[in-house]
PDB file of C-alpha atoms in Angstrom:
ATOM      1  CA  MET A   1       0.000   0.000   0.000  1.00 48.00           C
ATOM      2  CA  SER A   2       1.154   3.508  -0.722  1.00 50.00           C
ATOM      3  CA  ALA A   3       1.700   6.074   2.000  1.00 52.00           C
ATOM      4  CA  ASP A   4      -1.144   8.339   0.856  1.00 53.00           C
ATOM      5  CA  HIS A   5      -3.876   5.703   1.358  1.00 52.00           C
ATOM      6  CA  PRO A   6      -5.169   4.900   4.847  1.00 53.00           C
ATOM      7  CA  LYS A   7      -4.209   1.471   6.117  1.00 56.00           C
ATOM      8  CA  ASN A   8      -7.790   0.572   6.877  1.00 56.00           C
ATOM      9  CA  PRO A   9     -10.087   1.088   3.850  1.00 52.00           C
ATOM     10  CA  ASN A  10     -13.082   1.568   6.190  1.00 54.00           C
ATOM     11  CA  GLU A  11     -11.297   4.434   7.923  1.00 53.00           C
ATOM     12  CA  ALA A  12     -12.612   7.785   6.743  1.00 54.00           C
ATOM     13  CA  THR A  13     -10.244  10.485   5.662  1.00 52.00           C
ATOM     14  CA  PRO A  14     -10.230  13.538   7.930  1.00 58.00           C
ATOM     15  CA  PRO A  15     -12.358  16.461   6.730  1.00 65.00           C
ATOM     16  CA  ASP A  16     -10.627  19.370   5.028  1.00 73.00           C
ATOM     17  CA  ASP A  17      -9.553  22.308   7.076  1.00 85.00           C
ATOM     18  CA  PRO A  18     -12.084  25.157   6.524  1.00 86.00           C
ATOM     19  CA  LEU A  19      -9.263  27.509   5.598  1.00 88.00           C
ATOM     20  CA  VAL A  20      -7.944  25.090   2.955  1.00 87.00           C
ATOM     21  CA  SER A  21     -11.404  24.500   1.461  1.00 88.00           C
ATOM     22  CA  GLU A  22     -12.100  28.252   1.349  1.00 89.00           C
ATOM     23  CA  ALA A  23      -8.735  28.848  -0.359  1.00 90.00           C
ATOM     24  CA  ARG A  24      -9.586  26.172  -2.942  1.00 90.00           C
ATOM     25  CA  ARG A  25     -13.013  27.690  -3.578  1.00 90.00           C
ATOM     26  CA  ARG A  26     -11.506  31.167  -3.962  1.00 92.00           C
ATOM     27  CA  HIS A  27      -8.891  29.807  -6.392  1.00 92.00           C
ATOM     28  CA  GLN A  28     -11.616  28.093  -8.448  1.00 91.00           C
ATOM     29  CA  ARG A  29     -13.644  31.310  -8.581  1.00 87.00           C
ATOM     30  CA  HIS A  30     -10.539  33.230  -9.708  1.00 88.00           C
ATOM     31  CA  GLU A  31      -9.835  30.678 -12.446  1.00 89.00           C
ATOM     32  CA  ARG A  32     -13.466  30.859 -13.607  1.00 86.00           C
ATOM     33  CA  TRP A  33     -13.239  34.670 -13.682  1.00 81.00           C
ATOM     34  CA  LEU A  34     -10.053  34.457 -15.770  1.00 83.00           C
ATOM     35  CA  ARG A  35     -11.809  32.094 -18.210  1.00 85.00           C
ATOM     36  CA  GLU A  36     -15.193  33.814 -18.431  1.00 79.00           C
ATOM     37  CA  GLY A  37     -14.489  37.439 -17.473  1.00 77.00           C
ATOM     38  CA  ASP A  38     -16.980  39.749 -15.807  1.00 76.00           C
ATOM     39  CA  MET A  39     -20.719  39.132 -15.948  1.00 72.00           C
ATOM     40  CA  SER A  40     -22.855  41.300 -18.187  1.00 78.00           C
ATOM     41  CA  VAL A  41     -25.056  44.033 -16.747  1.00 82.00           C
ATOM     42  CA  GLY A  42     -28.156  42.038 -17.649  1.00 83.00           C
ATOM     43  CA  ARG A  43     -26.951  38.999 -15.773  1.00 80.00           C
ATOM     44  CA  ARG A  44     -26.099  41.076 -12.696  1.00 83.00           C
ATOM     45  CA  LEU A  45     -29.567  42.664 -12.779  1.00 86.00           C
ATOM     46  CA  ALA A  46     -31.127  39.212 -13.085  1.00 86.00           C
ATOM     47  CA  GLN A  47     -29.218  38.047 -10.015  1.00 85.00           C
ATOM     48  CA  ILE A  48     -30.388  41.093  -8.066  1.00 87.00           C
ATOM     49  CA  GLY A  49     -33.965  40.329  -9.118  1.00 90.00           C
ATOM     50  CA  VAL A  50     -33.687  36.710  -8.047  1.00 90.00           C
ATOM     51  CA  LEU A  51     -32.202  37.782  -4.737  1.00 89.00           C
ATOM     52  CA  GLY A  52     -35.158  40.098  -4.171  1.00 90.00           C
ATOM     53  CA  TRP A  53     -37.655  37.327  -4.864  1.00 94.00           C
ATOM     54  CA  ILE A  54     -35.741  34.930  -2.598  1.00 93.00           C
ATOM     55  CA  PHE A  55     -36.149  37.439   0.234  1.00 92.00           C
ATOM     56  CA  ILE A  56     -39.663  38.768  -0.462  1.00 95.00           C
ATOM     57  CA  VAL A  57     -41.585  35.527  -1.110  1.00 96.00           C
ATOM     58  CA  PRO A  58     -41.015  33.969   2.365  1.00 96.00           C
ATOM     59  CA  THR A  59     -41.726  37.349   3.996  1.00 96.00           C
ATOM     60  CA  LEU A  60     -45.056  37.742   2.207  1.00 96.00           C
ATOM     61  CA  ALA A  61     -45.928  34.094   2.793  1.00 97.00           C
ATOM     62  CA  GLY A  62     -45.363  34.572   6.516  1.00 96.00           C
ATOM     63  CA  LEU A  63     -47.436  37.750   6.484  1.00 96.00           C
ATOM     64  CA  PHE A  64     -50.359  36.157   4.659  1.00 97.00           C
ATOM     65  CA  PHE A  65     -50.219  32.986   6.769  1.00 96.00           C
ATOM     66  CA  GLY A  66     -50.194  35.089   9.946  1.00 96.00           C
ATOM     67  CA  ARG A  67     -53.193  37.116   8.756  1.00 96.00           C
ATOM     68  CA  TRP A  68     -55.013  33.913   7.838  1.00 96.00           C
ATOM     69  CA  LEU A  69     -54.332  32.452  11.296  1.00 96.00           C
ATOM     70  CA  ASP A  70     -55.557  35.657  12.922  1.00 95.00           C
ATOM     71  CA  THR A  71     -58.813  35.601  10.969  1.00 95.00           C
ATOM     72  CA  GLN A  72     -59.383  31.916  11.755  1.00 95.00           C
ATOM     73  CA  LEU A  73     -58.638  32.316  15.464  1.00 94.00           C
ATOM     74  CA  THR A  74     -60.007  35.911  15.783  1.00 92.00           C
ATOM     75  CA  THR A  75     -56.836  37.037  17.548  1.00 92.00           C
ATOM     76  CA  GLY A  76     -56.399  40.500  15.996  1.00 89.00           C
ATOM     77  CA  ILE A  77     -52.795  40.676  14.783  1.00 89.00           C
ATOM     78  CA  PHE A  78     -51.314  38.251  17.292  1.00 93.00           C
ATOM     79  CA  TRP A  79     -49.928  35.815  14.675  1.00 95.00           C
ATOM     80  CA  THR A  80     -49.221  38.290  11.857  1.00 95.00           C
ATOM     81  CA  THR A  81     -46.055  39.808  13.287  1.00 94.00           C
ATOM     82  CA  PRO A  82     -44.344  36.584  14.418  1.00 96.00           C
ATOM     83  CA  MET A  83     -45.116  34.842  11.118  1.00 96.00           C
ATOM     84  CA  MET A  84     -43.851  37.821   9.133  1.00 96.00           C
ATOM     85  CA  MET A  85     -40.656  37.907  11.233  1.00 97.00           C
ATOM     86  CA  LEU A  86     -40.229  34.177  10.670  1.00 97.00           C
ATOM     87  CA  GLY A  87     -40.610  34.797   6.925  1.00 97.00           C
ATOM     88  CA  ILE A  88     -38.033  37.600   7.064  1.00 96.00           C
ATOM     89  CA  CYS A  89     -35.570  35.351   8.886  1.00 97.00           C
ATOM     90  CA  LEU A  90     -36.155  32.487   6.455  1.00 96.00           C
ATOM     91  CA  GLY A  91     -35.785  34.823   3.465  1.00 95.00           C
ATOM     92  CA  ALA A  92     -32.594  36.372   4.854  1.00 95.00           C
ATOM     93  CA  TRP A  93     -31.096  32.950   5.565  1.00 96.00           C
ATOM     94  CA  THR A  94     -32.012  31.673   2.099  1.00 94.00           C
ATOM     95  CA  ALA A  95     -30.610  34.801   0.440  1.00 92.00           C
ATOM     96  CA  TRP A  96     -27.399  34.476   2.465  1.00 92.00           C
ATOM     97  CA  LYS A  97     -26.981  30.835   1.419  1.00 92.00           C
ATOM     98  CA  TRP A  98     -27.708  31.703  -2.226  1.00 89.00           C
ATOM     99  CA  MET A  99     -25.189  34.562  -2.269  1.00 85.00           C
ATOM    100  CA  ASN A 100     -22.462  32.416  -0.699  1.00 85.00           C
ATOM    101  CA  ALA A 101     -23.092  29.566  -3.132  1.00 81.00           C
ATOM    102  CA  ARG A 102     -22.192  31.831  -6.069  1.00 61.00           C
TER     103      ARG A 102
END
């Protein structure tokens, strides 16, 4: 067996160091930029539009679901605010994940 293979095939290799994986990802992005160049204005605007929808849809869904719960339970606006805040948090988290995946 060579030195770079573990002795036990069932033994998992240790996970990459986060710094090493981030350096690899940054290098890959740089190589892609060198190959493809900058994005067009239209593509950047499309990404901004998608980002807006990723954030707004969960927020509005939470708002409408909260209003629906309030009308069903006759609780005024008791559920509207927490459901809207939950939608905002979900939208922000989804937008953050989407931006970091690019």
